């Protein structure tokens, strides 16, 4: 059995290695999984990816398992609670962007499907 060749960026952190081997570079076509990636990538802006990986489970809990229907209806009370949640990046702009992205996601999903929208130019 041959050893997996890994990119240098994953180093020897077990979480990063698992991400590299199981997730990174693998196409995703599931709308829900793609939506979760969108929100997590938005949270990562300006930070290292390992920071988000370490908080990923907290994000799933805090954002109702990335249920876009629920997220699109978050009110100020929920947003304020998220801003106090130490398990996620407590940045008001990023949290508000997650809510806005949930609304946009639902609109795209209804019209064409989120995966179809993202992959239409890649798959030709």
mmCIF file with all atom_site columns, C-alpha atoms in Angstrom:
data_model
loop_
_atom_site.group_PDB
_atom_site.id
_atom_site.type_symbol
_atom_site.label_atom_id
_atom_site.label_alt_id
_atom_site.label_comp_id
_atom_site.label_asym_id
_atom_site.label_entity_id
_atom_site.label_seq_id
_atom_site.pdbx_PDB_ins_code
_atom_site.Cartn_x
_atom_site.Cartn_y
_atom_site.Cartn_z
_atom_site.occupancy
_atom_site.B_iso_or_equiv
_atom_site.pdbx_formal_charge
_atom_site.auth_seq_id
_atom_site.auth_comp_id
_atom_site.auth_asym_id
_atom_site.auth_atom_id
_atom_site.pdbx_PDB_model_num
ATOM 1   C CA . UNK A 1 1   ? 0.000   0.000  0.000   1.00 0.00 ? 1   UNK A CA 1
ATOM 2   C CA . UNK A 1 2   ? 1.456   3.338  -1.003  1.00 0.00 ? 2   UNK A CA 1
ATOM 3   C CA . UNK A 1 3   ? 1.713   6.257  1.358   1.00 0.00 ? 3   UNK A CA 1
ATOM 4   C CA . UNK A 1 4   ? -0.559  9.220  0.710   1.00 0.00 ? 4   UNK A CA 1
ATOM 5   C CA . UNK A 1 5   ? 1.303   12.197 -0.695  1.00 0.00 ? 5   UNK A CA 1
ATOM 6   C CA . UNK A 1 6   ? 0.258   15.316 1.140   1.00 0.00 ? 6   UNK A CA 1
ATOM 7   C CA . UNK A 1 7   ? 0.648   18.985 0.461   1.00 0.00 ? 7   UNK A CA 1
ATOM 8   C CA . UNK A 1 8   ? 3.089   20.750 2.739   1.00 0.00 ? 8   UNK A CA 1
ATOM 9   C CA . UNK A 1 9   ? 0.422   23.091 4.118   1.00 0.00 ? 9   UNK A CA 1
ATOM 10  C CA . UNK A 1 10  ? -1.259  20.392 6.209   1.00 0.00 ? 10  UNK A CA 1
ATOM 11  C CA . UNK A 1 11  ? 1.881   19.762 8.292   1.00 0.00 ? 11  UNK A CA 1
ATOM 12  C CA . UNK A 1 12  ? 1.405   17.143 10.990  1.00 0.00 ? 12  UNK A CA 1
ATOM 13  C CA . UNK A 1 13  ? -1.766  18.377 12.671  1.00 0.00 ? 13  UNK A CA 1
ATOM 14  C CA . UNK A 1 14  ? -4.167  15.372 12.737  1.00 0.00 ? 14  UNK A CA 1
ATOM 15  C CA . UNK A 1 15  ? -7.183  17.580 11.996  1.00 0.00 ? 15  UNK A CA 1
ATOM 16  C CA . UNK A 1 16  ? -5.469  19.140 8.999   1.00 0.00 ? 16  UNK A CA 1
ATOM 17  C CA . UNK A 1 17  ? -4.261  15.734 7.769   1.00 0.00 ? 17  UNK A CA 1
ATOM 18  C CA . UNK A 1 18  ? -7.789  14.295 7.966   1.00 0.00 ? 18  UNK A CA 1
ATOM 19  C CA . UNK A 1 19  ? -9.142  17.362 6.134   1.00 0.00 ? 19  UNK A CA 1
ATOM 20  C CA . UNK A 1 20  ? -6.459  17.028 3.445   1.00 0.00 ? 20  UNK A CA 1
ATOM 21  C CA . UNK A 1 21  ? -7.028  13.313 2.932   1.00 0.00 ? 21  UNK A CA 1
ATOM 22  C CA . UNK A 1 22  ? -10.837 13.195 3.091   1.00 0.00 ? 22  UNK A CA 1
ATOM 23  C CA . UNK A 1 23  ? -12.162 16.625 2.027   1.00 0.00 ? 23  UNK A CA 1
ATOM 24  C CA . UNK A 1 24  ? -9.702  18.926 0.285   1.00 0.00 ? 24  UNK A CA 1
ATOM 25  C CA . UNK A 1 25  ? -9.739  18.814 -3.493  1.00 0.00 ? 25  UNK A CA 1
ATOM 26  C CA . UNK A 1 26  ? -12.750 16.500 -3.693  1.00 0.00 ? 26  UNK A CA 1
ATOM 27  C CA . UNK A 1 27  ? -15.736 17.776 -5.715  1.00 0.00 ? 27  UNK A CA 1
ATOM 28  C CA . UNK A 1 28  ? -18.938 18.310 -3.745  1.00 0.00 ? 28  UNK A CA 1
ATOM 29  C CA . UNK A 1 29  ? -22.357 18.350 -5.406  1.00 0.00 ? 29  UNK A CA 1
ATOM 30  C CA . UNK A 1 30  ? -24.683 18.257 -2.411  1.00 0.00 ? 30  UNK A CA 1
ATOM 31  C CA . UNK A 1 31  ? -26.450 21.612 -1.906  1.00 0.00 ? 31  UNK A CA 1
ATOM 32  C CA . UNK A 1 32  ? -26.406 21.367 1.891   1.00 0.00 ? 32  UNK A CA 1
ATOM 33  C CA . UNK A 1 33  ? -22.698 20.494 2.033   1.00 0.00 ? 33  UNK A CA 1
ATOM 34  C CA . UNK A 1 34  ? -21.877 23.310 -0.362  1.00 0.00 ? 34  UNK A CA 1
ATOM 35  C CA . UNK A 1 35  ? -23.874 25.774 1.725   1.00 0.00 ? 35  UNK A CA 1
ATOM 36  C CA . UNK A 1 36  ? -21.973 24.724 4.851   1.00 0.00 ? 36  UNK A CA 1
ATOM 37  C CA . UNK A 1 37  ? -18.704 25.252 2.972   1.00 0.00 ? 37  UNK A CA 1
ATOM 38  C CA . UNK A 1 38  ? -19.850 28.709 1.888   1.00 0.00 ? 38  UNK A CA 1
ATOM 39  C CA . UNK A 1 39  ? -20.555 29.759 5.467   1.00 0.00 ? 39  UNK A CA 1
ATOM 40  C CA . UNK A 1 40  ? -17.351 28.253 6.831   1.00 0.00 ? 40  UNK A CA 1
ATOM 41  C CA . UNK A 1 41  ? -15.276 29.835 4.066   1.00 0.00 ? 41  UNK A CA 1
ATOM 42  C CA . UNK A 1 42  ? -16.849 33.189 4.873   1.00 0.00 ? 42  UNK A CA 1
ATOM 43  C CA . UNK A 1 43  ? -15.915 32.756 8.523   1.00 0.00 ? 43  UNK A CA 1
ATOM 44  C CA . UNK A 1 44  ? -12.349 31.943 7.486   1.00 0.00 ? 44  UNK A CA 1
ATOM 45  C CA . UNK A 1 45  ? -11.725 35.210 5.632   1.00 0.00 ? 45  UNK A CA 1
ATOM 46  C CA . UNK A 1 46  ? -8.564  36.749 7.073   1.00 0.00 ? 46  UNK A CA 1
ATOM 47  C CA . UNK A 1 47  ? -7.857  33.740 9.284   1.00 0.00 ? 47  UNK A CA 1
ATOM 48  C CA . UNK A 1 48  ? -6.133  30.405 8.856   1.00 0.00 ? 48  UNK A CA 1
ATOM 49  C CA . UNK A 1 49  ? -8.255  27.468 7.750   1.00 0.00 ? 49  UNK A CA 1
ATOM 50  C CA . UNK A 1 50  ? -7.120  25.404 10.736  1.00 0.00 ? 50  UNK A CA 1
ATOM 51  C CA . UNK A 1 51  ? -8.812  27.988 12.981  1.00 0.00 ? 51  UNK A CA 1
ATOM 52  C CA . UNK A 1 52  ? -12.143 27.233 11.299  1.00 0.00 ? 52  UNK A CA 1
ATOM 53  C CA . UNK A 1 53  ? -11.561 23.486 11.250  1.00 0.00 ? 53  UNK A CA 1
ATOM 54  C CA . UNK A 1 54  ? -11.066 23.580 15.013  1.00 0.00 ? 54  UNK A CA 1
ATOM 55  C CA . UNK A 1 55  ? -14.367 25.443 15.406  1.00 0.00 ? 55  UNK A CA 1
ATOM 56  C CA . UNK A 1 56  ? -16.331 23.568 12.724  1.00 0.00 ? 56  UNK A CA 1
ATOM 57  C CA . UNK A 1 57  ? -18.472 21.521 15.130  1.00 0.00 ? 57  UNK A CA 1
ATOM 58  C CA . UNK A 1 58  ? -19.300 24.686 17.054  1.00 0.00 ? 58  UNK A CA 1
ATOM 59  C CA . UNK A 1 59  ? -20.425 26.322 13.817  1.00 0.00 ? 59  UNK A CA 1
ATOM 60  C CA . UNK A 1 60  ? -22.768 23.445 13.013  1.00 0.00 ? 60  UNK A CA 1
ATOM 61  C CA . UNK A 1 61  ? -24.336 23.741 16.478  1.00 0.00 ? 61  UNK A CA 1
ATOM 62  C CA . UNK A 1 62  ? -24.479 27.538 16.516  1.00 0.00 ? 62  UNK A CA 1
ATOM 63  C CA . UNK A 1 63  ? -25.980 27.822 13.025  1.00 0.00 ? 63  UNK A CA 1
ATOM 64  C CA . UNK A 1 64  ? -28.620 25.083 13.366  1.00 0.00 ? 64  UNK A CA 1
ATOM 65  C CA . UNK A 1 65  ? -26.619 22.572 11.289  1.00 0.00 ? 65  UNK A CA 1
ATOM 66  C CA . UNK A 1 66  ? -26.535 25.184 8.533   1.00 0.00 ? 66  UNK A CA 1
ATOM 67  C CA . UNK A 1 67  ? -30.264 24.907 7.982   1.00 0.00 ? 67  UNK A CA 1
ATOM 68  C CA . UNK A 1 68  ? -30.663 27.766 5.502   1.00 0.00 ? 68  UNK A CA 1
ATOM 69  C CA . UNK A 1 69  ? -34.414 28.105 6.171   1.00 0.00 ? 69  UNK A CA 1
ATOM 70  C CA . UNK A 1 70  ? -33.739 28.746 9.855   1.00 0.00 ? 70  UNK A CA 1
ATOM 71  C CA . UNK A 1 71  ? -30.704 30.918 9.210   1.00 0.00 ? 71  UNK A CA 1
ATOM 72  C CA . UNK A 1 72  ? -32.549 33.130 6.725   1.00 0.00 ? 72  UNK A CA 1
ATOM 73  C CA . UNK A 1 73  ? -34.992 33.976 9.505   1.00 0.00 ? 73  UNK A CA 1
ATOM 74  C CA . UNK A 1 74  ? -32.512 34.757 12.254  1.00 0.00 ? 74  UNK A CA 1
ATOM 75  C CA . UNK A 1 75  ? -33.619 37.813 14.176  1.00 0.00 ? 75  UNK A CA 1
ATOM 76  C CA . UNK A 1 76  ? -31.494 40.285 16.106  1.00 0.00 ? 76  UNK A CA 1
ATOM 77  C CA . UNK A 1 77  ? -31.836 38.211 19.293  1.00 0.00 ? 77  UNK A CA 1
ATOM 78  C CA . UNK A 1 78  ? -30.289 35.178 17.546  1.00 0.00 ? 78  UNK A CA 1
ATOM 79  C CA . UNK A 1 79  ? -27.566 37.309 15.969  1.00 0.00 ? 79  UNK A CA 1
ATOM 80  C CA . UNK A 1 80  ? -26.762 38.818 19.369  1.00 0.00 ? 80  UNK A CA 1
ATOM 81  C CA . UNK A 1 81  ? -26.519 35.297 20.823  1.00 0.00 ? 81  UNK A CA 1
ATOM 82  C CA . UNK A 1 82  ? -24.128 34.285 18.033  1.00 0.00 ? 82  UNK A CA 1
ATOM 83  C CA . UNK A 1 83  ? -21.998 37.348 18.780  1.00 0.00 ? 83  UNK A CA 1
ATOM 84  C CA . UNK A 1 84  ? -21.622 36.023 22.337  1.00 0.00 ? 84  UNK A CA 1
ATOM 85  C CA . UNK A 1 85  ? -20.835 32.442 21.279  1.00 0.00 ? 85  UNK A CA 1
ATOM 86  C CA . UNK A 1 86  ? -17.181 31.779 22.131  1.00 0.00 ? 86  UNK A CA 1
ATOM 87  C CA . UNK A 1 87  ? -17.159 28.653 19.960  1.00 0.00 ? 87  UNK A CA 1
ATOM 88  C CA . UNK A 1 88  ? -17.290 30.615 16.688  1.00 0.00 ? 88  UNK A CA 1
ATOM 89  C CA . UNK A 1 89  ? -15.648 33.696 15.217  1.00 0.00 ? 89  UNK A CA 1
ATOM 90  C CA . UNK A 1 90  ? -17.635 36.500 16.794  1.00 0.00 ? 90  UNK A CA 1
ATOM 91  C CA . UNK A 1 91  ? -17.483 38.999 13.988  1.00 0.00 ? 91  UNK A CA 1
ATOM 92  C CA . UNK A 1 92  ? -20.679 40.929 13.328  1.00 0.00 ? 92  UNK A CA 1
ATOM 93  C CA . UNK A 1 93  ? -20.034 41.305 9.598   1.00 0.00 ? 93  UNK A CA 1
ATOM 94  C CA . UNK A 1 94  ? -19.334 37.588 9.148   1.00 0.00 ? 94  UNK A CA 1
ATOM 95  C CA . UNK A 1 95  ? -22.403 36.558 11.133  1.00 0.00 ? 95  UNK A CA 1
ATOM 96  C CA . UNK A 1 96  ? -24.631 38.971 9.218   1.00 0.00 ? 96  UNK A CA 1
ATOM 97  C CA . UNK A 1 97  ? -23.107 37.702 5.962   1.00 0.00 ? 97  UNK A CA 1
ATOM 98  C CA . UNK A 1 98  ? -24.070 34.133 6.939   1.00 0.00 ? 98  UNK A CA 1
ATOM 99  C CA . UNK A 1 99  ? -27.702 35.230 7.296   1.00 0.00 ? 99  UNK A CA 1
ATOM 100 C CA . UNK A 1 100 ? -27.615 37.144 4.003   1.00 0.00 ? 100 UNK A CA 1
ATOM 101 C CA . UNK A 1 101 ? -25.968 34.163 2.294   1.00 0.00 ? 101 UNK A CA 1
ATOM 102 C CA . UNK A 1 102 ? -28.687 31.859 3.615   1.00 0.00 ? 102 UNK A CA 1
ATOM 103 C CA . UNK A 1 103 ? -31.302 34.020 1.931   1.00 0.00 ? 103 UNK A CA 1
ATOM 104 C CA . UNK A 1 104 ? -29.365 34.127 -1.344  1.00 0.00 ? 104 UNK A CA 1
ATOM 105 C CA . UNK A 1 105 ? -28.763 30.375 -1.172  1.00 0.00 ? 105 UNK A CA 1
ATOM 106 C CA . UNK A 1 106 ? -32.500 29.699 -0.813  1.00 0.00 ? 106 UNK A CA 1
ATOM 107 C CA . UNK A 1 107 ? -33.261 31.902 -3.796  1.00 0.00 ? 107 UNK A CA 1
ATOM 108 C CA . UNK A 1 108 ? -30.665 30.192 -5.982  1.00 0.00 ? 108 UNK A CA 1
ATOM 109 C CA . UNK A 1 109 ? -31.676 26.750 -4.755  1.00 0.00 ? 109 UNK A CA 1
ATOM 110 C CA . UNK A 1 110 ? -35.299 27.421 -5.659  1.00 0.00 ? 110 UNK A CA 1
ATOM 111 C CA . UNK A 1 111 ? -34.443 28.641 -9.164  1.00 0.00 ? 111 UNK A CA 1
ATOM 112 C CA . UNK A 1 112 ? -31.731 26.273 -10.329 1.00 0.00 ? 112 UNK A CA 1
ATOM 113 C CA . UNK A 1 113 ? -30.271 24.384 -7.379  1.00 0.00 ? 113 UNK A CA 1
ATOM 114 C CA . UNK A 1 114 ? -27.171 25.589 -5.565  1.00 0.00 ? 114 UNK A CA 1
ATOM 115 C CA . UNK A 1 115 ? -24.889 22.833 -6.844  1.00 0.00 ? 115 UNK A CA 1
ATOM 116 C CA . UNK A 1 116 ? -26.131 23.373 -10.402 1.00 0.00 ? 116 UNK A CA 1
ATOM 117 C CA . UNK A 1 117 ? -25.471 27.099 -10.048 1.00 0.00 ? 117 UNK A CA 1
ATOM 118 C CA . UNK A 1 118 ? -21.918 26.579 -8.814  1.00 0.00 ? 118 UNK A CA 1
ATOM 119 C CA . UNK A 1 119 ? -20.944 23.781 -11.181 1.00 0.00 ? 119 UNK A CA 1
ATOM 120 C CA . UNK A 1 120 ? -22.693 24.889 -14.390 1.00 0.00 ? 120 UNK A CA 1
ATOM 121 C CA . UNK A 1 121 ? -19.551 26.512 -15.786 1.00 0.00 ? 121 UNK A CA 1
ATOM 122 C CA . UNK A 1 122 ? -17.126 23.899 -14.499 1.00 0.00 ? 122 UNK A CA 1
ATOM 123 C CA . UNK A 1 123 ? -18.891 20.829 -15.853 1.00 0.00 ? 123 UNK A CA 1
ATOM 124 C CA . UNK A 1 124 ? -19.679 22.557 -19.143 1.00 0.00 ? 124 UNK A CA 1
#
